[in-house]
Coordinates of C-alpha atoms and ligand atoms in Angstrom, one line a residue:
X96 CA -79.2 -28.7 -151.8
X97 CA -81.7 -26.2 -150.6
X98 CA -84.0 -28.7 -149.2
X99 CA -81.2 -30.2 -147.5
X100 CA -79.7 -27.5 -145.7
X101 CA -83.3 -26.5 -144.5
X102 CA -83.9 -30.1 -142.9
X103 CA -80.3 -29.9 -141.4
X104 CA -81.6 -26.9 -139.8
X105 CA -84.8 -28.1 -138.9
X106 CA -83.0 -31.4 -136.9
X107 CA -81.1 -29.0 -135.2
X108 CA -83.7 -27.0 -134.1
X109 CA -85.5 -29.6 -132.4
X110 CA -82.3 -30.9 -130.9
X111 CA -82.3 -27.7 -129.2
X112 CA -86.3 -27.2 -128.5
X113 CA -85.7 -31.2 -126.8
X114 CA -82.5 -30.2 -124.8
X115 CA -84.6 -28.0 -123.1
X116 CA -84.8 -28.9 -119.4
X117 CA -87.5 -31.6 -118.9
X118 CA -90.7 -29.7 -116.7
X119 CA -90.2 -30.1 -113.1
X120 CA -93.1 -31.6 -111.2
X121 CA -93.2 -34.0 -108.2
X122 CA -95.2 -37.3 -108.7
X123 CA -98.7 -37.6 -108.2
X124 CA -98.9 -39.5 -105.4
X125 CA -97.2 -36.1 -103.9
X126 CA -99.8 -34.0 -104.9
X127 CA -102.4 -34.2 -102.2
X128 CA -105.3 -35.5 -103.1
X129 CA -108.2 -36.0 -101.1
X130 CA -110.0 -38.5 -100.8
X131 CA -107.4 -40.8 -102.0
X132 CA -108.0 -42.3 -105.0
X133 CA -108.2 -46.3 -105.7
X134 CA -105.2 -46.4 -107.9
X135 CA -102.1 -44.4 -109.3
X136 CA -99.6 -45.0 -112.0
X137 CA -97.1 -41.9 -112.1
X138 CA -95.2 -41.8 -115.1
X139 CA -92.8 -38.5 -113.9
X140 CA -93.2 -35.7 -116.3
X141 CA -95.4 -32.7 -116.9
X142 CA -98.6 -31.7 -118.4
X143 CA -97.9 -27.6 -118.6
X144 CA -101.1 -26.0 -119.2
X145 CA -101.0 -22.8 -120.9
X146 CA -103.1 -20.0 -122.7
X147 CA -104.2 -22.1 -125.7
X148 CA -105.7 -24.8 -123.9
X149 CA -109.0 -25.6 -124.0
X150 CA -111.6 -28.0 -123.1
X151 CA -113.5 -30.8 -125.5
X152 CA -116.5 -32.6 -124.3
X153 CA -117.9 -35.2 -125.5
X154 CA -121.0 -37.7 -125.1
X155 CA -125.0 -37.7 -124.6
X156 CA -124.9 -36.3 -121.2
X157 CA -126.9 -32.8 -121.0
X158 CA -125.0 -31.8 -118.2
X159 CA -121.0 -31.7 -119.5
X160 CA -121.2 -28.7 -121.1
X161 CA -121.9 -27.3 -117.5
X162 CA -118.9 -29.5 -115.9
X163 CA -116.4 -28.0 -118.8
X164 CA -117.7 -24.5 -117.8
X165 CA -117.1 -25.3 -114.2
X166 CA -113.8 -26.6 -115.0
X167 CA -113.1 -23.7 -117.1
X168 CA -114.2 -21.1 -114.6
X169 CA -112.5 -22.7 -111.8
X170 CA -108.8 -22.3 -114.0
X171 CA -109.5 -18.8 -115.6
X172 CA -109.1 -16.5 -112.4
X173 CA -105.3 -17.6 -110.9
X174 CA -104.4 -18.4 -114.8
X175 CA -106.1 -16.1 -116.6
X176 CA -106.6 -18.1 -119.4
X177 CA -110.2 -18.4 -121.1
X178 CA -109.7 -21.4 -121.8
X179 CA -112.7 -22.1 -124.8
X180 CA -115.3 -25.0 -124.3
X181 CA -116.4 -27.1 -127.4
X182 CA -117.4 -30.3 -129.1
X183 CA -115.0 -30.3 -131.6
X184 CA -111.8 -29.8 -130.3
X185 CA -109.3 -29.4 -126.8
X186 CA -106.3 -30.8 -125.1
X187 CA -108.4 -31.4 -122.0
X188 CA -111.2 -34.2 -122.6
X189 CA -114.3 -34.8 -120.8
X190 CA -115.9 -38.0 -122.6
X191 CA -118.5 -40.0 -121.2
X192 CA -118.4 -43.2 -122.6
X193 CA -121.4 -46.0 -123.2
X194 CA -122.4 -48.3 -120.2
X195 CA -123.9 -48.8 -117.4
X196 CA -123.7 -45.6 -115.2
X197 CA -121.3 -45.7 -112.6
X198 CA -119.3 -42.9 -110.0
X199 CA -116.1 -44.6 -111.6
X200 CA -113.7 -42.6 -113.6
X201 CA -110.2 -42.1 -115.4
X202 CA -108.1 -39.8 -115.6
X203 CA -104.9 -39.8 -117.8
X204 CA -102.5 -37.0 -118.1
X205 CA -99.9 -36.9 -120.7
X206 CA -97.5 -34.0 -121.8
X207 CA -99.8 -33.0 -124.3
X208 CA -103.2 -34.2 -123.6
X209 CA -105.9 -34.7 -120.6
X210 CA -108.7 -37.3 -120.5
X211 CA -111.4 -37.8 -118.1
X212 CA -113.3 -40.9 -119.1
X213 CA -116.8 -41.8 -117.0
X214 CA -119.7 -43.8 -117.7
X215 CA -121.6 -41.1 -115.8
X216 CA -121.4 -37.2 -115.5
X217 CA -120.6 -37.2 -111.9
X218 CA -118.1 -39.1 -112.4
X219 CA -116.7 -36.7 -114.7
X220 CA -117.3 -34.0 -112.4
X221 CA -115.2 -36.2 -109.9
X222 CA -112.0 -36.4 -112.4
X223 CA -112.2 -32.8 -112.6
X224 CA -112.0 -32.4 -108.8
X225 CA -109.1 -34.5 -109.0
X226 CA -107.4 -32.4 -112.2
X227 CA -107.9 -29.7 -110.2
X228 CA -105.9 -30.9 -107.1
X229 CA -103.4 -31.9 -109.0
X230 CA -102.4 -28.0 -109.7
X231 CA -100.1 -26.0 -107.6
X232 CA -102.3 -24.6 -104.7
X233 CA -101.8 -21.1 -106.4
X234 CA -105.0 -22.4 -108.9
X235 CA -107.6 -21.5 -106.1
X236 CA -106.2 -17.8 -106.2
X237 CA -109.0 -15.3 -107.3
X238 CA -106.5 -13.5 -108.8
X239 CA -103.6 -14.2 -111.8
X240 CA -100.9 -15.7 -110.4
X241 CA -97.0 -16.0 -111.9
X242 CA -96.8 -19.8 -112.1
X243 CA -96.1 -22.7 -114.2
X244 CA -99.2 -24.0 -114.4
X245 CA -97.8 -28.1 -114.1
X246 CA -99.8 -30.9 -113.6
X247 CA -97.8 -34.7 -113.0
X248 CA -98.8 -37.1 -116.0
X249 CA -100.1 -40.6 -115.2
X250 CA -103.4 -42.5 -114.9
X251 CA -105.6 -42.6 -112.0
X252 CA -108.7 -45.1 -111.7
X253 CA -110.9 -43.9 -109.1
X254 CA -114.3 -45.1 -107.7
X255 CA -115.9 -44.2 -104.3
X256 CA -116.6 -46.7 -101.6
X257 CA -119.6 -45.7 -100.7
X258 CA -122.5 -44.4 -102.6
X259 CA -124.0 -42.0 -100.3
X260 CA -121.4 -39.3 -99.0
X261 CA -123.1 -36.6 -97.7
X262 CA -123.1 -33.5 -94.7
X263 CA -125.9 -32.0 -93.0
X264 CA -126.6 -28.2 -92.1
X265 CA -128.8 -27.8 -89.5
X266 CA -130.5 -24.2 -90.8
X267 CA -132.9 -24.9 -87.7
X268 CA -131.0 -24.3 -84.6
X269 CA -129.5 -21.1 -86.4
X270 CA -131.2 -19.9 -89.6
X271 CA -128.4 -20.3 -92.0
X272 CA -128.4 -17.5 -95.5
X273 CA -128.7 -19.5 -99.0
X274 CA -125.2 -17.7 -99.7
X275 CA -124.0 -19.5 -97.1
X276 CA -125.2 -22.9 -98.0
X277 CA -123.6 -22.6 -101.2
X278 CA -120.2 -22.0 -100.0
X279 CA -120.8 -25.3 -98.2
X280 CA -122.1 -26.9 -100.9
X281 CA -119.2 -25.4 -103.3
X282 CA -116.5 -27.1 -100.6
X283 CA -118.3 -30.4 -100.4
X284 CA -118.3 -30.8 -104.2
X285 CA -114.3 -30.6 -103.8
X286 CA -114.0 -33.7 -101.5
X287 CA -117.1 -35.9 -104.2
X288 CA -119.8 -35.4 -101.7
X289 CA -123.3 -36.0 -102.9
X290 CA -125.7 -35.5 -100.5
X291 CA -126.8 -32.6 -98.8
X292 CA -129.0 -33.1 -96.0
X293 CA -131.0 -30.4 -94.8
X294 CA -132.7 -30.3 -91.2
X295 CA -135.1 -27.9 -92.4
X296 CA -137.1 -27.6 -88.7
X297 CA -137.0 -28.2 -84.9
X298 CA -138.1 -26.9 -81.8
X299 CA -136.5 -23.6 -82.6
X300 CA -137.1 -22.9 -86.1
X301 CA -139.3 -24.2 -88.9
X302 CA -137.0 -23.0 -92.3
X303 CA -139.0 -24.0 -95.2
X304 CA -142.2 -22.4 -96.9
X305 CA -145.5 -24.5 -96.8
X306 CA -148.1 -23.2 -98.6
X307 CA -151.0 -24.6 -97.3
X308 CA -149.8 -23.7 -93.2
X309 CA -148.4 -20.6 -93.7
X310 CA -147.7 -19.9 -90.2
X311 CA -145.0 -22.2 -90.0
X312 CA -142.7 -19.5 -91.3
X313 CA -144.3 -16.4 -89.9
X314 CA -144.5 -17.9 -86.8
X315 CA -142.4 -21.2 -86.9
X316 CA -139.5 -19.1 -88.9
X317 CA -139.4 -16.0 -86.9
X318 CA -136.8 -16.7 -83.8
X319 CA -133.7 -19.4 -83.7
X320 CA -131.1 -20.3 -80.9
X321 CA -130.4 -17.0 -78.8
X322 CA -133.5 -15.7 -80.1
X323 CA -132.6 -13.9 -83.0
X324 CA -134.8 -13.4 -85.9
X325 CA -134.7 -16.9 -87.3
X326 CA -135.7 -17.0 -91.6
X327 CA -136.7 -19.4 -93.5
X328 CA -137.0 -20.4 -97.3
X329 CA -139.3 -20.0 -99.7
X330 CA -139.9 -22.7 -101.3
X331 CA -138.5 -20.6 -104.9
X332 CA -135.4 -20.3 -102.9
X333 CA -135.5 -24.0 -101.3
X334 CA -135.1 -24.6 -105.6
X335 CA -132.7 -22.5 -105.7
X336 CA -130.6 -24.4 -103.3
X337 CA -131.7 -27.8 -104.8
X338 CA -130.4 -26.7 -108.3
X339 CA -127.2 -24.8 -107.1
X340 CA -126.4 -28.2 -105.3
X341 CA -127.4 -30.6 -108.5
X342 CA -124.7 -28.4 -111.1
X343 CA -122.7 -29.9 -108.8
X344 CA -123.6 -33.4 -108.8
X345 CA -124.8 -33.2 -105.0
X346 CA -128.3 -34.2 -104.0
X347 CA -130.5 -32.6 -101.4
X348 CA -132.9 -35.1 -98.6
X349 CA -135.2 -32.3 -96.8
X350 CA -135.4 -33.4 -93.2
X351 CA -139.0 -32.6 -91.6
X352 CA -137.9 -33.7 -87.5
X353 CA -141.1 -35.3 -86.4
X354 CA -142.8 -36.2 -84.1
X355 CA -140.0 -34.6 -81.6
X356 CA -138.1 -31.6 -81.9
X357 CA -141.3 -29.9 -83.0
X358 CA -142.0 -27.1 -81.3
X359 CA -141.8 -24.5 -83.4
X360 CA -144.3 -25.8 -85.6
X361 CA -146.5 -26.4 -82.1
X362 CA -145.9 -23.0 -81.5
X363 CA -147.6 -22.0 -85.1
X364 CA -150.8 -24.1 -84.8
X365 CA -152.1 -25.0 -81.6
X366 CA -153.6 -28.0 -83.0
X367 CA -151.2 -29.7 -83.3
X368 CA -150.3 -30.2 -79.7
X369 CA -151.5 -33.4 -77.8
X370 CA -154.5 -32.7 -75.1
X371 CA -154.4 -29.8 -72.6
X372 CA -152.1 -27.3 -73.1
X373 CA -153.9 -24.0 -70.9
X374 CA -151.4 -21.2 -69.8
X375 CA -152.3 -19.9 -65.9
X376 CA -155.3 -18.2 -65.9
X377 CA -156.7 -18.7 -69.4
X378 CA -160.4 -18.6 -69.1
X379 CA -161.1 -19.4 -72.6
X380 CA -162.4 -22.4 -72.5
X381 CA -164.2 -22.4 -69.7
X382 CA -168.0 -23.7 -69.7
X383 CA -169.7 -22.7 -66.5
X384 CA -167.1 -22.9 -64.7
X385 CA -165.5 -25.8 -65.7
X386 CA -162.6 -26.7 -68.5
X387 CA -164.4 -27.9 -71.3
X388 CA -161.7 -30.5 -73.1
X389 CA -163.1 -31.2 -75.7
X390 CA -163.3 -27.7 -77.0
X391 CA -159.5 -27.7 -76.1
X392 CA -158.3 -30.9 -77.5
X393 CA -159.5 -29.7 -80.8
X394 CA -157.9 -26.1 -80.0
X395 CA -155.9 -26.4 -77.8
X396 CA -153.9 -23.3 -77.1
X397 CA -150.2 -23.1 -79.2
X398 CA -146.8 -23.6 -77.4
X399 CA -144.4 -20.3 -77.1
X400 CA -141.7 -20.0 -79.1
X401 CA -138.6 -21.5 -78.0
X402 CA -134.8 -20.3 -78.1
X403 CA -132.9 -23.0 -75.9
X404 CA -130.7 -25.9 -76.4
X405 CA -132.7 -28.4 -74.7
X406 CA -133.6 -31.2 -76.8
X407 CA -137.0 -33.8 -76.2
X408 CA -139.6 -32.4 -74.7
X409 CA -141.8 -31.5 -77.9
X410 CA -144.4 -33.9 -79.3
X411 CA -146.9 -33.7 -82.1
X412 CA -150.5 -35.0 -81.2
X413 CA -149.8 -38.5 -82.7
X414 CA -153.6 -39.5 -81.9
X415 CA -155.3 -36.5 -84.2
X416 CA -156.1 -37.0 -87.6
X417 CA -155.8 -33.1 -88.1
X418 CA -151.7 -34.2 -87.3
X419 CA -151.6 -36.7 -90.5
X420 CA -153.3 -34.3 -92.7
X421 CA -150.4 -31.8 -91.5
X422 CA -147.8 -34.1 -92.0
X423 CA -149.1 -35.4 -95.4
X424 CA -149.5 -31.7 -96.8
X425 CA -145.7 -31.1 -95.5
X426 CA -144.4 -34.2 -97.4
X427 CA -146.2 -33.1 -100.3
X428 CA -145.4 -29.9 -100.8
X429 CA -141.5 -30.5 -100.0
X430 CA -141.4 -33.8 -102.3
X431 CA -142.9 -31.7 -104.6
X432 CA -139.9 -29.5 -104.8
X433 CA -137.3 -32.1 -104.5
X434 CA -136.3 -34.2 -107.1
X435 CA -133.7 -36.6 -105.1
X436 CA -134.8 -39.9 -104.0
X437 CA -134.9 -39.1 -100.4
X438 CA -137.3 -37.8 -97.6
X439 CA -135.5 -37.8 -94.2
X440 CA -138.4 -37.7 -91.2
X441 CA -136.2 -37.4 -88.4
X442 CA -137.6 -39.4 -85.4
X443 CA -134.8 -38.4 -82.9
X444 CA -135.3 -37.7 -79.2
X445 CA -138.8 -38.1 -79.3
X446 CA -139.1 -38.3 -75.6
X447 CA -142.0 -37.3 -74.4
X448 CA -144.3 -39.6 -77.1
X449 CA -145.1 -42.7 -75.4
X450 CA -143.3 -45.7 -77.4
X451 CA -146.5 -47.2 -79.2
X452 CA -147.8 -43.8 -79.7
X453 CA -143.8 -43.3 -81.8
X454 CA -144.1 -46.4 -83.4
X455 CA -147.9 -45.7 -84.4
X456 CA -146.8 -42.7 -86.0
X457 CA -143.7 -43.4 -87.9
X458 CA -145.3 -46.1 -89.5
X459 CA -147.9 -43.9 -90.7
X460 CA -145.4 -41.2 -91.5
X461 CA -143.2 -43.7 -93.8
X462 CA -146.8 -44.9 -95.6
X463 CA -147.1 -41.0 -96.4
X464 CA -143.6 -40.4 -97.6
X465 CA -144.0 -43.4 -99.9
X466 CA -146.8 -42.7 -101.3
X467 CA -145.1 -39.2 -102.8
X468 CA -143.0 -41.4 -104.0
X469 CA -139.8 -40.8 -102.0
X470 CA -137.7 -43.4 -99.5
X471 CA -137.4 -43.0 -96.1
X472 CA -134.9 -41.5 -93.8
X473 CA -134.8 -41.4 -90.6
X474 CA -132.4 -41.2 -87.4
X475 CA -131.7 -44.6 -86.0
X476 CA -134.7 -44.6 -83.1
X477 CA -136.9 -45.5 -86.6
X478 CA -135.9 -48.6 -86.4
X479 CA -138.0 -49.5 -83.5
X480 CA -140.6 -49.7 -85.4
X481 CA -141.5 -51.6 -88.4
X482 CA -139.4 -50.1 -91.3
X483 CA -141.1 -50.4 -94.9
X484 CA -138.7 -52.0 -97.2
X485 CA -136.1 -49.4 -98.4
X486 CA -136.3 -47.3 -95.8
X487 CA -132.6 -45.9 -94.6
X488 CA -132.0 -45.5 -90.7
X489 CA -128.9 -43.1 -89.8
X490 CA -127.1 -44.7 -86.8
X491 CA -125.7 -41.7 -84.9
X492 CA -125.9 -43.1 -81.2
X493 CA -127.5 -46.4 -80.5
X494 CA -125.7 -49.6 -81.8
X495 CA -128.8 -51.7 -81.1
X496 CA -131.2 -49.3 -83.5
X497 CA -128.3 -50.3 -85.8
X498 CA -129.2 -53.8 -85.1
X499 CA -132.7 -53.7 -85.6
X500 CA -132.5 -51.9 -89.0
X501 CA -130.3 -54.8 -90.4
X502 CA -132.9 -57.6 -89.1
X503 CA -135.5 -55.7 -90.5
X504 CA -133.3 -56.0 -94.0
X505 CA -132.8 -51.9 -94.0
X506 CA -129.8 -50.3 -94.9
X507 CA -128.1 -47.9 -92.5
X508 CA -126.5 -44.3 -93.0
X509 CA -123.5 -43.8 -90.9
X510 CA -123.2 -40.8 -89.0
X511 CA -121.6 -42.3 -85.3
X512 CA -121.5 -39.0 -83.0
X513 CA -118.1 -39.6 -81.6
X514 CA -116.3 -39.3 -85.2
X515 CA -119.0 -37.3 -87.4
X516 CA -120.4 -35.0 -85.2
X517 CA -119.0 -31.9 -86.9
X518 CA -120.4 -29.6 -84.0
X519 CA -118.3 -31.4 -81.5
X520 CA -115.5 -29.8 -80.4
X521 CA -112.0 -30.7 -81.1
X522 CA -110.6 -30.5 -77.5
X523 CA -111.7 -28.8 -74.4
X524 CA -110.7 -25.3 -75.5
X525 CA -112.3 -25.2 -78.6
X526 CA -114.3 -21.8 -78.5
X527 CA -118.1 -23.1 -79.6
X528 CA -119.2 -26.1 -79.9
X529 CA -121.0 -29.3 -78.0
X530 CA -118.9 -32.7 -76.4
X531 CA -121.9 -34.5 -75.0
X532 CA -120.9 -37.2 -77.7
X533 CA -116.5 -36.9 -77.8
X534 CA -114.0 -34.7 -78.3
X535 CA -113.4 -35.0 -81.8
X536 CA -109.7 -34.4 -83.2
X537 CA -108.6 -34.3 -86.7
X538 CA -107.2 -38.1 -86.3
X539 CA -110.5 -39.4 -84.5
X540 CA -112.7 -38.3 -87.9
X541 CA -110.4 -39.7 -90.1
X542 CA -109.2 -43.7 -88.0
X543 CA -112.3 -45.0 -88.3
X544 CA -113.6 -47.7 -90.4
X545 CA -117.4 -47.5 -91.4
X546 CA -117.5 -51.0 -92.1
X547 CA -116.5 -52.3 -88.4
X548 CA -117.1 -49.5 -86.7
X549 CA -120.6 -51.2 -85.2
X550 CA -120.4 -55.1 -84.3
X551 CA -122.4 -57.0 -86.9
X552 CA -122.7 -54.4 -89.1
X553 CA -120.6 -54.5 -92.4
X554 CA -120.4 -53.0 -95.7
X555 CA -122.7 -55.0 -97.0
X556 CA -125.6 -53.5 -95.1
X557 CA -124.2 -49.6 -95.1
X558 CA -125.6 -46.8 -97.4
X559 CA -122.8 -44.5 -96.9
X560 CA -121.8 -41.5 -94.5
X561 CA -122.8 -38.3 -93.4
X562 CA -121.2 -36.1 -91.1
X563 CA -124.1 -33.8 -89.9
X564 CA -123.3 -30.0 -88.6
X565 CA -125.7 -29.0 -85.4
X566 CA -125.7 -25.6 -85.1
X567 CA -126.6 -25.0 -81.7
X568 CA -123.4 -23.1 -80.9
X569 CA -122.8 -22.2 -84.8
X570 CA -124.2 -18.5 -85.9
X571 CA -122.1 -17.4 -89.0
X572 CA -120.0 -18.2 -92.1
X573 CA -116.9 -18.6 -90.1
X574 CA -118.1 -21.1 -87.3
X575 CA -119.2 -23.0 -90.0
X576 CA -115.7 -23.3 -91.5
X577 CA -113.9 -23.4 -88.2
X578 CA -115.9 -27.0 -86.9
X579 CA -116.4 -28.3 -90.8
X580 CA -112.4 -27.9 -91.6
X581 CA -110.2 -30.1 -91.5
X582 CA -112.8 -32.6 -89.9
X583 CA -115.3 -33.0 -93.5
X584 CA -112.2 -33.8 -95.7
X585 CA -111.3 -36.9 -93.5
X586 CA -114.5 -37.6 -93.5
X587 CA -114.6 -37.4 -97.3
X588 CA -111.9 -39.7 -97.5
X589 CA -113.8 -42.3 -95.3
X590 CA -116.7 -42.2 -97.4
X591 CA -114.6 -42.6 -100.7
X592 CA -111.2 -44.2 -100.5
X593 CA -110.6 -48.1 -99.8
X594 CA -109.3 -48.8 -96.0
X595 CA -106.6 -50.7 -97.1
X596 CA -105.6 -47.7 -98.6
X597 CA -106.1 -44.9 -96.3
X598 CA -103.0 -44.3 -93.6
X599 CA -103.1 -41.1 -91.1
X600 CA -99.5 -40.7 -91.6
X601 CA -100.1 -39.8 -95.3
X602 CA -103.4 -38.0 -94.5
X603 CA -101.3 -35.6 -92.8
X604 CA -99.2 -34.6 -95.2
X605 CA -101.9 -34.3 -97.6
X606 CA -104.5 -32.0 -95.6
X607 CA -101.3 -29.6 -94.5
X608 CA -101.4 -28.6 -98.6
X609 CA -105.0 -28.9 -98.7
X610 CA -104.6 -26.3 -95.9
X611 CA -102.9 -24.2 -97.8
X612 CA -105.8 -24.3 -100.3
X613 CA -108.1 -23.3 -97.4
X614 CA -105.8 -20.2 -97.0
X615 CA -106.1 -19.2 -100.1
X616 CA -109.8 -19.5 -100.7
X617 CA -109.6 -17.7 -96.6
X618 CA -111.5 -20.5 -95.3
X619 CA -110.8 -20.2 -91.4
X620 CA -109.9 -23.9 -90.6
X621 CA -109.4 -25.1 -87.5
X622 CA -105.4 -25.2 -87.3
X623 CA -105.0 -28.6 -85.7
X624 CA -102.2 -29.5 -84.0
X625 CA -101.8 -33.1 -85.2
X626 CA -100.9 -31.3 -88.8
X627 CA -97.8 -29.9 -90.0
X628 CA -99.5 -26.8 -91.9
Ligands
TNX801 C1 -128.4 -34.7 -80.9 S1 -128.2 -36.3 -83.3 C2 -129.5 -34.4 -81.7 C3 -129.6 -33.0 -82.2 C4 -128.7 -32.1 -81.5 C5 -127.3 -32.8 -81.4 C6 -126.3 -31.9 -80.9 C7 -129.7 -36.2 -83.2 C8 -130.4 -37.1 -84.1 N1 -130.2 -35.3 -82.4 O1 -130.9 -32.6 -82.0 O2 -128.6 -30.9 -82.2 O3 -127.4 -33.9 -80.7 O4 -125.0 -32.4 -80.9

């Protein structure tokens, strides 16, 4: 009799606890995500994460105990939940499974449990972006917030489209402070970028340590655009970067810009300037009387320091030895410190080298780069010459370089000025920025299609994209975000999600609450008009 009246009470109690209003949350395909993934299935209730959750990972990966803390960390401030990270037990899963590593993951989201299933770390890291997005906005407060914390149950499959998805700083033009590259580097790993590319020296600035020609930084590294004081990194620091970036699955390619947009490095040893280079009355090298060249093509006299805009009138002495031992110490030393796969050699604008002195010298340049055991990057003029096999060429301007890389069997990086160019500006009042290239609006970064964007050139024989940030009119934190915002997220979503997918019309809707994302985390975005915000 006991027992029975206990049970009766016990079905009525659940009767109530199940009459309880069913949580509120809109659909996934509501939430905002970006880049879009491959495939949804909503199934229109709630996940509601509260102050008992926590986080199990799972799997032979050294690195998911890292992405549960990430995870973890990235809840606990507008939550305030600790949420405890283990191997033994959680309601949110992080397994990587056996198999051949891929970027693919799952995600599946039930009212009591989360799963994030991946063959590979990244793509575990990836599902968490996407967990994370699936949150009200409040979750990128730095402070608690009074919310339900709901999350829309489904499954999502995701892959990327590309495998290289990267942005480039240019820390030349303006010196740019490791604090601030890791604010970048903490907003690319929200849209699954994985390259960073840094252009680590031109004519203005040379921003990386190298031991064995120390001048590069104290002379190279002392001015930038305007002619402020410039800086550089160690090459502690440079690893300080590299690992910062790799916790969050992205990679870094050093760019050393050869054998153009070198002055600065010209400016730090004279040697390495081609033939005469005598300022007006310098006696120096006089002989009785007369210029003795050969004592000046040895030493010739270093080039000033430069704090312009202009682009292509620097040159390395391609016909020197002394130049290759330079170079080769330079690849070595950065290669040394980098454990990606890449080593971009720039190659741009290198108008003042005569053509088969270029071609000479970037063949010899890729030789060196190889043989420290890194693959070749380079901006599309490369492919004028004869590209080893592997070697990447990134098509910004010239359709036929695009051309020549695929005969030569080469892949290409896509980084066409007219959509990528985050240092464009977005119409005609924008307050800095270039338009030699375009005017580049929210809705001209994201309708573009990789793929058939260049005549001949198709998936097939594409690496990826990168959308590289100049910095010539770019001096601080806040015209970083200003050009990078909203532009690198549709940029993000041309890398990752399948055309067939993507439509503006939704992209809208979706940045507007990624917007309100950016508000919170006071990212000054540029407030496009095209966008409801
Ligand atoms: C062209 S793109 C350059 C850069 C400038 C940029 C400014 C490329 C390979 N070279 O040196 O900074 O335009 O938009």
């Amino acid at each position: 009799m006991k027992s029975l009246l206990w049970s009766a009470i016990l079905v009525a109690a659940s009767i109530v606890s199940s009459c309880q209003a069913p949580i509120q949350v809109a659909p996934i395909e509501e939430a905002g995500l970006i880049p879009l993934p491959k495939s949804i299935n909503s199934t229109g209730k709630g996940f509601l994460l509260t102050a008992d959750a926590s986080i199990q990972y799972k799997g032979a990966g050294n690195k998911l105990e890292t992405i549960a803390n990430y995870l973890s960390d990235r809840i606990a401030p507008a939550t305030g939940f600790e949420m405890p990270v283990s191997q033994t037990f959680g309601n949110i899963i992080l397994e990587q499974t056996n198999g051949e590593a891929s970027e693919a993951y799952q995600l599946t989201i039930d009212e009591n449990e989360v799963k994030i299933t991946s063959t590979s770390e990244a793509g575990i890291f990836y599902g968490v972006q996407t967990f994370l997005q699936l949150f009200p906005t409040e979750i990128e407060s730095s402070y608690v917030e009074s919310v339900d914390w709901v999350v829309p149950t489904g499954s999502i499959q995701d892959q990327p489209e590309f495998e290289y998805r990267g942005s480039m700083l240019d820390v030349a033009r303006h010196f740019i402070s490791i604090e601030d590259v890791k604010h970048y580097i903490d907003q690319m790993a929200k849209f699954k970028f994985n390259y960073l590319h840094l252009h680590l020296t031109d004519d203005q600035g040379w921003r990386i340590e190298i031991k064995s020609w120390p001048k590069l930084t104290e002379i190279g590294g002392s001015t930038e655009v305007g002619g402020g004081k410039g800086g550089f990194y160690t090459q502690e620091e440079y690893k300080e970067i590299v690992a910062y970036a790799a916790d969050q699955f992205i990679t870094v390619v050093p760019e050393v810009d050869m054998p153009g947009h070198t002055n600065a490095a010209l400016a730090s040893y004279g040697e390495l300037n081609p033939g005469v280079n005598l300022p007006d009355g310098d006696v120096s090298t006089m002989v009785e009387g007369k210029i003795d060249f050969d004592i000046l093509d040895k030493n010739p006299v270093p080039a000033e320091l430069y704090s312009g805009i202009e682009v292509g009138f620097s040159t390395l002495a391609t016909n020197k030895e002394r130049t290759y031992q330079f170079v080769e110490d330079v690849i070595r030393e950065i290669s040394e410190i980098t454990p990606g796969p890449y080593f971009h050699i720039g190659g741009d604008e290198s108008h003042v080298t005569e053509k088969p002195d270029y071609i000479y010298f970037v063949e010899r340049v890729q030789e060196l780069v190889q043989k420290y055991g890194k693959i070749n990057v380079g901006w599309d003029e490369i492919a004028t010459s004869k590209l080893l096999p592997g070697t990447i060429s990134q098509f910004w301007a010239e359709e036929e370089n695009a051309k020549l890389t695929k005969e030569q069997g080469n892949k290409i990086l896509m980084s066409p000025a007219k959509r990528t160019y985050l240092d464009m500006q977005y119409d005609s009042t924008t307050r800095i920025g270039l338009h030699w290239a375009a005017y580049i609006e929210l809705e001209d970064s994201y309708k573009w299609d990789p793929s058939t964007y260049v005549e001949g050139i198709n998936k097939f024989d594409i690496l990826g994209v990168e959308a590289p940030l100049w910095t010539e009119t770019v001096t601080n934190r806040a015209d970083i975000e200003y050009m990078t915002f909203p532009r690198l997220a549709a940029i993000a979503e041309v890398a990752w999600s399948t055309k067939d997918l993507r439509s503006w019309e939704d992209f809208q809707r979706r940045i507007a609450i990624q917007g309100k994302r950016w508000d919170i985390n006071k990212i000054g975005f540029y407030r496009s008009p095209q966008v409801n915000w």
